[in-house]
Coordinates of C-alpha atoms (C1' of nucleotides) in Angstrom, one line a residue:
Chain W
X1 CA 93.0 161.6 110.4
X2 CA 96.7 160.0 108.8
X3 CA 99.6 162.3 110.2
X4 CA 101.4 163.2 106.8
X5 CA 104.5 162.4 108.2
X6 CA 103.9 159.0 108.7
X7 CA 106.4 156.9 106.5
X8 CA 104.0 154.7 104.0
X9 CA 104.6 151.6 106.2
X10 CA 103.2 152.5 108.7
X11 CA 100.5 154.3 107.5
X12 CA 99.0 151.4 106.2
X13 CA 99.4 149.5 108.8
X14 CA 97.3 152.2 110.9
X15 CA 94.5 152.2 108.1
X16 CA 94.5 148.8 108.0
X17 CA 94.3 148.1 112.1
X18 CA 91.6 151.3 111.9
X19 CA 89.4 149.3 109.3
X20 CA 89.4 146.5 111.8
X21 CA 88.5 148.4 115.1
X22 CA 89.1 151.7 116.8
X23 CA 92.6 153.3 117.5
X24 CA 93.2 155.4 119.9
X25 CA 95.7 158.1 119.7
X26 CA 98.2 156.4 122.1
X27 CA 98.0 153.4 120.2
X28 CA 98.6 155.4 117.3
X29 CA 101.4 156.4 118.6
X30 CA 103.0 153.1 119.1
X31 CA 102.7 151.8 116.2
X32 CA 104.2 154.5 114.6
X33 CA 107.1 153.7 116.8
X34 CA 107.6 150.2 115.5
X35 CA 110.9 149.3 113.6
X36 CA 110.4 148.2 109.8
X37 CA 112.7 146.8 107.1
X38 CA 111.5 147.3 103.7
X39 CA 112.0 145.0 100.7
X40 CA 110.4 145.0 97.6
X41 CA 109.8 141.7 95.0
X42 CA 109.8 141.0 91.5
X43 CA 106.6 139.8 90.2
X44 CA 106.2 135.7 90.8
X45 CA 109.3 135.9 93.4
X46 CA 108.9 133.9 96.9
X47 CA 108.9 135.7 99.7
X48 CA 108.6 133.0 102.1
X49 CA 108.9 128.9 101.3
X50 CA 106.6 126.0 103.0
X51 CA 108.3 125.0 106.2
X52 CA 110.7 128.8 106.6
X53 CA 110.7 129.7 110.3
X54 CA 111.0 133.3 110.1
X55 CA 111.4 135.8 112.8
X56 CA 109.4 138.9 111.4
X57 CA 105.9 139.6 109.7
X58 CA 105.8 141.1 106.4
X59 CA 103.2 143.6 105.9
X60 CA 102.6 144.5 102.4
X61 CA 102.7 148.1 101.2
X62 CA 102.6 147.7 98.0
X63 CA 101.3 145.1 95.7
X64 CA 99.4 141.5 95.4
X65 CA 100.7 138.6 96.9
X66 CA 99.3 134.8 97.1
X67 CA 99.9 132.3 99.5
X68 CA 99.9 128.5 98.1
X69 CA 100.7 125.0 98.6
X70 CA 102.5 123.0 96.2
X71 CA 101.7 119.4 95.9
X72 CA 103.2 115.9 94.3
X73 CA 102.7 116.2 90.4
X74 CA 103.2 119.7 89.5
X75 CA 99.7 120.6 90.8
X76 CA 99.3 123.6 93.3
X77 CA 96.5 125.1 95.7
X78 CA 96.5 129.0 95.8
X79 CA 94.9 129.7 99.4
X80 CA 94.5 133.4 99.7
X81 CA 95.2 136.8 97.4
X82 CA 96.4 139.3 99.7
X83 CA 95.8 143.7 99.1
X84 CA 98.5 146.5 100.8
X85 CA 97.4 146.2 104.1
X86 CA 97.3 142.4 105.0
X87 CA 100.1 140.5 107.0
X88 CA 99.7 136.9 106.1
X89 CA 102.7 135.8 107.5
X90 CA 101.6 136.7 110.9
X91 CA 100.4 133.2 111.7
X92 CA 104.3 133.0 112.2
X93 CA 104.1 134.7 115.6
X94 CA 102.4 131.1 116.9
X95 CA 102.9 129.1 114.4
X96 CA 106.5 128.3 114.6
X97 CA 106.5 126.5 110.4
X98 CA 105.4 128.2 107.8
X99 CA 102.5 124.9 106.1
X100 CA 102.4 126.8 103.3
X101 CA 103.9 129.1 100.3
X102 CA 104.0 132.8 100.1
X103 CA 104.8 134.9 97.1
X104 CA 104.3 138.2 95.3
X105 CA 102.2 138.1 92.6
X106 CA 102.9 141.5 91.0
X107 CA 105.5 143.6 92.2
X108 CA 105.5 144.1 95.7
X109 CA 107.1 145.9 98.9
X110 CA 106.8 144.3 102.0
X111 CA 107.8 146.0 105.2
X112 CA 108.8 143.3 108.0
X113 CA 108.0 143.8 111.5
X114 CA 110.0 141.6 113.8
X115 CA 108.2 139.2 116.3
X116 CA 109.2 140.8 119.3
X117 CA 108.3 144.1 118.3
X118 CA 104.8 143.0 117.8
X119 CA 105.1 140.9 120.7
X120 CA 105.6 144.0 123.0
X121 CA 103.7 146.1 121.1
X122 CA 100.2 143.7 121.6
X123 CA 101.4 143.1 125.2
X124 CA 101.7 146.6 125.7
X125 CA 98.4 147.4 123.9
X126 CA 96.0 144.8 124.9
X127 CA 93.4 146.1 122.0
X128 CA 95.6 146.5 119.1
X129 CA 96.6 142.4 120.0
X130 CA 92.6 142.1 119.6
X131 CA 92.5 143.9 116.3
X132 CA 95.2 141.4 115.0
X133 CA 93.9 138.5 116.3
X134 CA 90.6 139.7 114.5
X135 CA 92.5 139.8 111.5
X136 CA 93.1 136.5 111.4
X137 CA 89.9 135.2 112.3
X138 CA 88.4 137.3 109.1
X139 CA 91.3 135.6 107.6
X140 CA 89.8 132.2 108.6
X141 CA 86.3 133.3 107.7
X142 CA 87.4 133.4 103.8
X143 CA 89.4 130.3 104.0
X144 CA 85.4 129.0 104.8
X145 CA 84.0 130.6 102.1
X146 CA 86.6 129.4 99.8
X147 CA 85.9 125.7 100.4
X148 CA 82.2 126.2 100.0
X149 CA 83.8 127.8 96.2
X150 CA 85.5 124.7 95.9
X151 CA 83.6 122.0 97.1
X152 CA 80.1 122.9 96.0
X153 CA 79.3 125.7 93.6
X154 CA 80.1 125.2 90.1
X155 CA 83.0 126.5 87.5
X156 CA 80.7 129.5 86.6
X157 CA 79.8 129.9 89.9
X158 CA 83.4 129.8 91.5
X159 CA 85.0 132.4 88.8
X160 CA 82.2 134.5 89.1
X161 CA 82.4 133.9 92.9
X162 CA 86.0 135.2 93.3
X163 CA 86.2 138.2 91.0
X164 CA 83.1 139.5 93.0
X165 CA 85.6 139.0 96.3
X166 CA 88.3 140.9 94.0
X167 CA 86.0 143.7 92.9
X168 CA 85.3 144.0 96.8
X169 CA 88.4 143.5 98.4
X170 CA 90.8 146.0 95.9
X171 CA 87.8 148.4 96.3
X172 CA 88.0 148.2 100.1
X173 CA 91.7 149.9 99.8
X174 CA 91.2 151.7 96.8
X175 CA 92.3 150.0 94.3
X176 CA 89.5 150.8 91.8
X177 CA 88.3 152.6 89.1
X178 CA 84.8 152.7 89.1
X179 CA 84.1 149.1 88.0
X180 CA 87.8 148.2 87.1
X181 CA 90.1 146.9 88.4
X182 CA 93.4 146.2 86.9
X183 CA 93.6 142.6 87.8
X184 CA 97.3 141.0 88.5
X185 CA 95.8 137.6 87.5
X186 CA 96.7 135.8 84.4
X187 CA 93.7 132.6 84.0
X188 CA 96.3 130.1 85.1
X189 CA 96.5 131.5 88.3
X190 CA 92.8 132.3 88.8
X191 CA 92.4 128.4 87.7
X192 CA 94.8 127.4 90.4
X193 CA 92.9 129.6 93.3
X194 CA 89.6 127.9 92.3
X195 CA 90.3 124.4 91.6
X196 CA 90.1 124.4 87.4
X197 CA 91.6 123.7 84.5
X198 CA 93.3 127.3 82.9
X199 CA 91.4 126.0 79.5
X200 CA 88.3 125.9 81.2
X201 CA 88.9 128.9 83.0
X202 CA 88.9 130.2 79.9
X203 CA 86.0 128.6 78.5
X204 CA 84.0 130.2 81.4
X205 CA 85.5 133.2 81.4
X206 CA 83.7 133.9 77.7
X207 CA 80.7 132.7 78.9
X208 CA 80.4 135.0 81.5
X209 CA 81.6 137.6 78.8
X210 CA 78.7 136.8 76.6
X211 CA 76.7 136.6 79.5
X212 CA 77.4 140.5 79.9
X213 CA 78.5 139.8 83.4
X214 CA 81.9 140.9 83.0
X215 CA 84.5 142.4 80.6
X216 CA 88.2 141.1 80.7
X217 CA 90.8 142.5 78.5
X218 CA 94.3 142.2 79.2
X219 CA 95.1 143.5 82.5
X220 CA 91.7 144.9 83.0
X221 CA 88.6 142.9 84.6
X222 CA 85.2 145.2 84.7
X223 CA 82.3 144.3 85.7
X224 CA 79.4 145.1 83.3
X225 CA 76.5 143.4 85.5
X226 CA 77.3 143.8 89.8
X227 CA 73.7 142.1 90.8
X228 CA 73.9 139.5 87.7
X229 CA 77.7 138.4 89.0
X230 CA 77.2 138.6 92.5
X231 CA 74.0 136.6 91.7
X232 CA 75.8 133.8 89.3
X233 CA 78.5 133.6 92.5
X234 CA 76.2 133.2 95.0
X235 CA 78.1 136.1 96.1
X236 CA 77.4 137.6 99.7
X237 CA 80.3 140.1 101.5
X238 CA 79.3 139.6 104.8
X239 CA 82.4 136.8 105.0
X240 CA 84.5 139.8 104.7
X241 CA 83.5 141.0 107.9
X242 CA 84.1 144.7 106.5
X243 CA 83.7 147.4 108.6
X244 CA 80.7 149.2 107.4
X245 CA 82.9 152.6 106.2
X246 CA 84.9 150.1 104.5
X247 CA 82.0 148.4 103.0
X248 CA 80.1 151.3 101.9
X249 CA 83.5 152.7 100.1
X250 CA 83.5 148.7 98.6
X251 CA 79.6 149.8 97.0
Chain N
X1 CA 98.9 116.6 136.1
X2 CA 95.3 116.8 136.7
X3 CA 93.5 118.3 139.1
X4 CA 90.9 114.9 140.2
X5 CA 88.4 117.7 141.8
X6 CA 88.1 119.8 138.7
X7 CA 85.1 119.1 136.9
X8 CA 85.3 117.7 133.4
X9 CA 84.5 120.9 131.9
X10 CA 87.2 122.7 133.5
X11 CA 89.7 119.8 133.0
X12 CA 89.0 119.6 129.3
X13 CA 89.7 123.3 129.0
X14 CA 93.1 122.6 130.7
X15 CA 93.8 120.0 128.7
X16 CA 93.3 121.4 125.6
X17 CA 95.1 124.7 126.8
X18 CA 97.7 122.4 127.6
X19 CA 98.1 121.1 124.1
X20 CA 98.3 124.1 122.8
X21 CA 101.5 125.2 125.3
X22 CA 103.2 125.5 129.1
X23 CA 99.9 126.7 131.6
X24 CA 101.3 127.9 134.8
X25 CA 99.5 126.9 138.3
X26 CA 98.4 130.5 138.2
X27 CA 96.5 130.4 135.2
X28 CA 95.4 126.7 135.9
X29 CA 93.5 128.5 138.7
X30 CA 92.0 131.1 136.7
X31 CA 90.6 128.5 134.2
X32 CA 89.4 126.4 137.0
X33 CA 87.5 129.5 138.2
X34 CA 86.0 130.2 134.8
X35 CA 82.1 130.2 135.3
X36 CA 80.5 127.2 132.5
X37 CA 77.0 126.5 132.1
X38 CA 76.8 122.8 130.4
X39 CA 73.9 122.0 127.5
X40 CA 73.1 119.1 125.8
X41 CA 72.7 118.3 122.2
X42 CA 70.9 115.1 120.3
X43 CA 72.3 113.8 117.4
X44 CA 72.0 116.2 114.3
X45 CA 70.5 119.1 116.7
X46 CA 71.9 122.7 116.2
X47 CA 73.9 124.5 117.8
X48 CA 74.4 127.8 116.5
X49 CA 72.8 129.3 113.2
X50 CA 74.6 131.4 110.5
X51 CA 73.4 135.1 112.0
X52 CA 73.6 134.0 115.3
X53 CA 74.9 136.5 117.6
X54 CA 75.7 134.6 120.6
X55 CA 77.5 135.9 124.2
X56 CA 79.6 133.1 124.8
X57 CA 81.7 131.0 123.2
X58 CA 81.0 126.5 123.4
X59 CA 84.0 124.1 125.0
X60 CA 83.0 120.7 123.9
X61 CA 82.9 118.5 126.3
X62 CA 81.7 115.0 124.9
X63 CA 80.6 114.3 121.4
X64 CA 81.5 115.3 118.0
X65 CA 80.5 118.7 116.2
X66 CA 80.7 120.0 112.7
X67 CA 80.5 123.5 111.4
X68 CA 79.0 123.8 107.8
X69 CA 77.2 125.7 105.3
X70 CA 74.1 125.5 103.3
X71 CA 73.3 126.8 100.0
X72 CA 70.9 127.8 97.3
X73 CA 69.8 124.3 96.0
X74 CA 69.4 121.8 99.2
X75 CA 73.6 121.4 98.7
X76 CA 76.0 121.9 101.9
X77 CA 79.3 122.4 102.7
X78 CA 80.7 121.3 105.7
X79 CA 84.1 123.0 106.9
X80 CA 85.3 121.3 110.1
X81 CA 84.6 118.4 112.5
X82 CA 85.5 119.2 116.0
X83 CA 86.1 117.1 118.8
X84 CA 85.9 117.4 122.6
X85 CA 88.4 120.3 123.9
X86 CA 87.6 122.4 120.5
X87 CA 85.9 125.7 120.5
X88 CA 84.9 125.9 117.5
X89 CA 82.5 129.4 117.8
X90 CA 85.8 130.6 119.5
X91 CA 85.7 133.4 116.8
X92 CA 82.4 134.8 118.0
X93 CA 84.4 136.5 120.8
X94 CA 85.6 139.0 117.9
X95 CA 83.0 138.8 114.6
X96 CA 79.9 139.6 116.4
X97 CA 77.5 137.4 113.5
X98 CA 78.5 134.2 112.8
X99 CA 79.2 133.1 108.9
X100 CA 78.3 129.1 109.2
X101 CA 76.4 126.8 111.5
X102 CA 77.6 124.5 114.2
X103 CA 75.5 121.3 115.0
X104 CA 75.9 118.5 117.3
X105 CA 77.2 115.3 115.1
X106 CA 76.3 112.4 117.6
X107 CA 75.2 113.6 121.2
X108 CA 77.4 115.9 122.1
X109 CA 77.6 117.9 125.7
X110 CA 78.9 121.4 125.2
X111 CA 79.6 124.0 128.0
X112 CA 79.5 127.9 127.4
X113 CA 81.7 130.3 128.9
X114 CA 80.6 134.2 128.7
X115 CA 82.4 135.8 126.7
X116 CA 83.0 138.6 128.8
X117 CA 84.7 135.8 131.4
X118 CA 87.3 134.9 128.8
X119 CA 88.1 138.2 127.8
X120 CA 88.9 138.9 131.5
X121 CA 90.8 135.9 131.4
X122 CA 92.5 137.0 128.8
X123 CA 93.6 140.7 130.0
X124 CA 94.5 139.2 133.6
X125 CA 96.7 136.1 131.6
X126 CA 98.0 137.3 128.2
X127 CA 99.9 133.9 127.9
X128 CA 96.7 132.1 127.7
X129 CA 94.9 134.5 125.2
X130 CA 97.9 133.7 123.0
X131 CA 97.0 129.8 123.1
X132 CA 93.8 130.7 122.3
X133 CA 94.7 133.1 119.5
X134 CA 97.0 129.9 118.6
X135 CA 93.7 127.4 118.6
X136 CA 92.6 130.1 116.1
X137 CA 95.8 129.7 113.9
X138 CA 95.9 125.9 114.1
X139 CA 91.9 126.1 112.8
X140 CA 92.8 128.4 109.8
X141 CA 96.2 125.9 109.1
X142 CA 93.2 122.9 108.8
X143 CA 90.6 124.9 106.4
X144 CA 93.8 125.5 104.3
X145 CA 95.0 122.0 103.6
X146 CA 91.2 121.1 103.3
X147 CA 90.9 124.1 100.3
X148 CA 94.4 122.1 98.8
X149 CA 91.6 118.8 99.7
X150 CA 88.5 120.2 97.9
X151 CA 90.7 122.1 95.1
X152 CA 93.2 120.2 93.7
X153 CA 92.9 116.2 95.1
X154 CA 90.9 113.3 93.1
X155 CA 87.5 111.5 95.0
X156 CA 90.2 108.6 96.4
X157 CA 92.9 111.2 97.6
X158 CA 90.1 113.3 99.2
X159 CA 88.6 110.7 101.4
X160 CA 92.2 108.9 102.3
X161 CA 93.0 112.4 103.6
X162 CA 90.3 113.1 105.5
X163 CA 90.2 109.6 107.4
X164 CA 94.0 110.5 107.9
X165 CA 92.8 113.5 110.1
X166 CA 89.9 112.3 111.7
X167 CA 92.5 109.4 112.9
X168 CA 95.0 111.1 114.2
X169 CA 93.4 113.6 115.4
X170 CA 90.8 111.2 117.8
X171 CA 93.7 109.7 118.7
X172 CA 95.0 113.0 120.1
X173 CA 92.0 113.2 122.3
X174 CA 91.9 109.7 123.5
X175 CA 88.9 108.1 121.2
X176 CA 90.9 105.6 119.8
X177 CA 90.8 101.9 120.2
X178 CA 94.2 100.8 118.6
X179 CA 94.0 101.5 114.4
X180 CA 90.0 102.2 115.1
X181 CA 87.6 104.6 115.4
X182 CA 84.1 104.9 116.1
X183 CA 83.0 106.6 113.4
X184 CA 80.3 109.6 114.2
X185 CA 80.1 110.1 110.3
X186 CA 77.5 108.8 107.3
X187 CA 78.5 108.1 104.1
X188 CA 76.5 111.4 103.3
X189 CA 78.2 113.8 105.7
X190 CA 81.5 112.6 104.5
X191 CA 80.6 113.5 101.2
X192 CA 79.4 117.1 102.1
X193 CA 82.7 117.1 103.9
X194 CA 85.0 116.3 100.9
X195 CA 82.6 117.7 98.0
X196 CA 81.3 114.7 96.5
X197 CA 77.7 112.7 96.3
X198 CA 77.3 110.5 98.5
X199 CA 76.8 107.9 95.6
X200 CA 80.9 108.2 94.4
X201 CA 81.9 108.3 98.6
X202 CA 80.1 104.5 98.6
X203 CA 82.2 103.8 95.6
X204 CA 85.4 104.8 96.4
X205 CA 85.2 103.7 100.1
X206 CA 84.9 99.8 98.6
X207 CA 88.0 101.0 96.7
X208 CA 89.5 101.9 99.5
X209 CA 88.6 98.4 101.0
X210 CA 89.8 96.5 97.8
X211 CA 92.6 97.7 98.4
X212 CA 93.4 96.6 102.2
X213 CA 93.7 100.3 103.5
X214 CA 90.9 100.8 105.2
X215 CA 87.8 98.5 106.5
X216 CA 84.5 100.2 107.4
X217 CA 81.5 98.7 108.9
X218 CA 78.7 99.8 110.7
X219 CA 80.1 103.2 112.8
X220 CA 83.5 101.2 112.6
X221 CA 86.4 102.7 110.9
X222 CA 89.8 101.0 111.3
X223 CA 93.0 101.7 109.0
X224 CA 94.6 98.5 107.7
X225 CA 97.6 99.9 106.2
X226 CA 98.4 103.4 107.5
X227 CA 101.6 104.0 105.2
X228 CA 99.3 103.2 102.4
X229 CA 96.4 105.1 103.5
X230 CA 98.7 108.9 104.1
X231 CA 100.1 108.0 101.2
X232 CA 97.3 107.3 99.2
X233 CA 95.6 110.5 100.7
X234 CA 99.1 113.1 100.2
X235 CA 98.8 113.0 104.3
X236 CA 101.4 115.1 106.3
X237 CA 99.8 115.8 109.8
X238 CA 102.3 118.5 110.1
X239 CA 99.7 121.3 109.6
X240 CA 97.3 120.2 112.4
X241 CA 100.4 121.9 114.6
X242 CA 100.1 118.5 117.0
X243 CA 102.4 119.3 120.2
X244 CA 105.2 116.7 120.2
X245 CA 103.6 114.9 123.0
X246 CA 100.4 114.8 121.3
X247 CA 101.5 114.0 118.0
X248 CA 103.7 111.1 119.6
X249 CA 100.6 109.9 121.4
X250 CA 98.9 109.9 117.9
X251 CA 101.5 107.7 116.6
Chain R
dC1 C1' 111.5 141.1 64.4
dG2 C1' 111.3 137.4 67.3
dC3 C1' 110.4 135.4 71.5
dA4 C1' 108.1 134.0 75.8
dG5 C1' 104.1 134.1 78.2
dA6 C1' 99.2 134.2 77.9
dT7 C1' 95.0 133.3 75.7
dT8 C1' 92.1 130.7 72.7
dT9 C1' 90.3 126.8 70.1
dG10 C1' 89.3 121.8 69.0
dA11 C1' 88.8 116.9 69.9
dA12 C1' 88.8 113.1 72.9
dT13 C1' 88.6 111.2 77.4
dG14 C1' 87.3 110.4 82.0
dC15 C1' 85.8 111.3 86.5
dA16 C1' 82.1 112.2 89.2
dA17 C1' 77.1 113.6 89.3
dT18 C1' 72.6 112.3 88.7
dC19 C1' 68.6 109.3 88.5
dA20 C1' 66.4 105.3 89.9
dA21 C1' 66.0 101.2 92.4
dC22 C1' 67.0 97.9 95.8
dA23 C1' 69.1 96.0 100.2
dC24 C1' 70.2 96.4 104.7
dT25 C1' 69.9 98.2 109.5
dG26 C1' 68.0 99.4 113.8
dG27 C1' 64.2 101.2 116.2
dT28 C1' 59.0 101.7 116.9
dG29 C1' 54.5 100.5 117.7
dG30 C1' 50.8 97.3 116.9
Chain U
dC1 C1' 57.2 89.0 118.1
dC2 C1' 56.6 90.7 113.9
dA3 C1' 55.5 94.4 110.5
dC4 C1' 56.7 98.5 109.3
dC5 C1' 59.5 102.5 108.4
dA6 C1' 63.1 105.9 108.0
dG7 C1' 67.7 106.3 107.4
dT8 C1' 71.8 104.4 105.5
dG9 C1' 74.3 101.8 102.3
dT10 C1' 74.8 99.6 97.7
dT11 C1' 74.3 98.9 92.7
dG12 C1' 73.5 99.9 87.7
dA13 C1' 72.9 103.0 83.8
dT14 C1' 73.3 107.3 81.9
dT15 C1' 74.7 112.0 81.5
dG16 C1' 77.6 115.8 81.6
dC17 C1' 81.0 118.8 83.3
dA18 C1' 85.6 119.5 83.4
dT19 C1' 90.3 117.6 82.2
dT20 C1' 93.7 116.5 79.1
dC21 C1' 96.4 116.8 75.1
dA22 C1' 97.7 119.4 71.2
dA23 C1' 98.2 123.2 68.5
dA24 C1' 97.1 127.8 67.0
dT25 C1' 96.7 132.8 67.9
dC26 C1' 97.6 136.8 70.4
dT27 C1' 100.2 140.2 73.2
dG28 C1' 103.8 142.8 75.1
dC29 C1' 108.4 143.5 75.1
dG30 C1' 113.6 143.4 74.5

DNA sequence: CGCAGATTTGAATGCAATCAACACTGGTGG
DNA sequence: CCACCAGTGTTGATTGCATTCAAATCTGCG
């Protein structure tokens, strides 16, 4: 299925277009052709800065990245947590002005793909342009989900909420251990994605620890209880818009 | 600039398209060939339900749309307004089963384009499947500053922002009477809109008033003091990616 | 060991939700 | 024309969830 001598880039850029839609060989083949420029980042270092203009997209190989939006007094949004696989710059191909933060959580390698190799390569390939755009409509379809996390559901309800996505997202590209996943968060950061206070993350992070739900020890979030969690979150995958391989591998 | 013997439909498309970037006379035509079938909607009627799995995708034409979400307990998220020009179940062209609901705010005329016409119009005129793909972009850029909205602004911040948007961006369609609006919205959809009860939206809108930024009777909104009012709400329209012309127009 | 970052705990405050009425509005039918 | 009614807006009182402030532990690491 993966030709072995595909260099890691761009093998996961294949696996991730192939979890979207089909490939064809051809197709394949092109994108094996495109031109990348690795560069790896230390854990919390920015890769790109609300209002950059930058002339590649940087898909990540390696490592968890977080896009945010910093705002007057010291406060700060987190938007999206992003797996090897994702491009969340490429809103940059359109979008000339980057409205928001992007920055690696842990460390990271990003490979960047210049505009107008993409640009050819999705004029070109009619289908593979599809496969991104798609991408970025899932993209928007979790943005949704997220402000129904923070505008409605409750602090229990949110944390629980967003480590389901976690558990199912890192799963999704193997990222897992059975039930564990070792999770680049620290509460702070988890407070910041879902609108709280880090105390009270931490208050509700021992409930849901008594609760059985979950286990969270150091680096390491497990979930004890999948139906009790996804239940507390409200949680339902079908925002994910997983491919049903995909989602079946996420079980 | 427009075409007098192209039916609103058509010319609302174009217009929209045009926002969005350069449309040659060439692709004019093939929009202005596009086959529509217009619908109408009542006040509060739905349009599409989460699970629907429609074959075309909804230009509004007239009238004022928002896409939400209900949960468990009676409570309900709503995630965007749209306004004529919008397609807001644009996305259904690539995720077959649609995560939210879309229903007609006040009457609202909407006219449906087969999918499999725009993905023709797409192949034959790749510029124009980019604006589209850009509408796309420009949508996710809105859900993200409403997550910064709903995750990390107080009640009075919220509701500032959110008349900030609606203004401006009626105002880039045309619904504008100098600093008013006719308001489509209740007290109780803004709420749903900006996560709060409808009981604290009624308090902090007489806030608002004390304090000369805003007056708001009947369906009447008008901004007193529009400095005050971004500023009171952390408003920067930069991340509705307004075209210069537009944006100027929205001044 | 010592330090910085992360987690945990306690106490006090405050913002917004909830509950419960009441007033206002526009539209309908008797 | 008026009475009625449903939906919307307004007010008051109470409750409660989450924030804030402050300080104490814990953890990994140089």
């Amino acid at each position: 299925m993966t030709d072995p001598t595909l260099p890691p880039e761009h093998a996961r850029l294949l696996r991730k277009l192939r979890s979207l839609g089909e490939v064809s060989p051809e197709e394949a083949g092109a994108i094996a052709a495109l031109p990348m420029r690795s560069r790896s980042y230390l854990p919390h270092q920015p890769i790109l800065l609300e209002g950059d203009r930058p002339e590649a997209c940087g898909l990540i190989v390696e490592g968890f990245v977080h896009r945010y939006k910093d705002l007057a007094q010291g406060s700060r949004q987190i938007l999206s947590f992003h797996v090897p696989g994702d491009i969340p710059d490429l809103l940059t191909m359109e979008l000339k002005s980057l409205d928001h933060s992007l920055a690696a959580v842990t460390a990271t390698r990003v490979a960047f793909i210049p505009h107008e190799a993409l640009r050819a390569l999705g004029a070109a390939h009619p289908r593979l342009w599809a496969l991104l755009w798609r991408d970025t409509l899932v993209d928007g379809s979790i943005f949704r989900e997220w402000m129904v996390n923070l505008g409605r559901r409750s602090a229990h309800a949110r944390i629980a909420h967003l480590i389901c996505e976690l558990m199912v997202r890192f799963r999704s590209v193997g990222l897992t251990e059975g039930h564990a996943v070792e999770s680049p968060l620290t509460q702070a950061e988890l407070g910041d994605a879902v609108g709280l206070s880090t105390v009270h993350v931490n208050r509700v992070l021992q409930e849901l620890r008594r609760e059985g739900l979950v286990e969270w020890r150091g680096r390491r979030i497990s979930t004890q209880d999948w139906e009790g969690l996804t239940q507390a979150g409200g949680f339902d995958p079908g925002y994910l818009h997983l491919s049903p391989e995909t989602a079946w591998a996420a079980q």
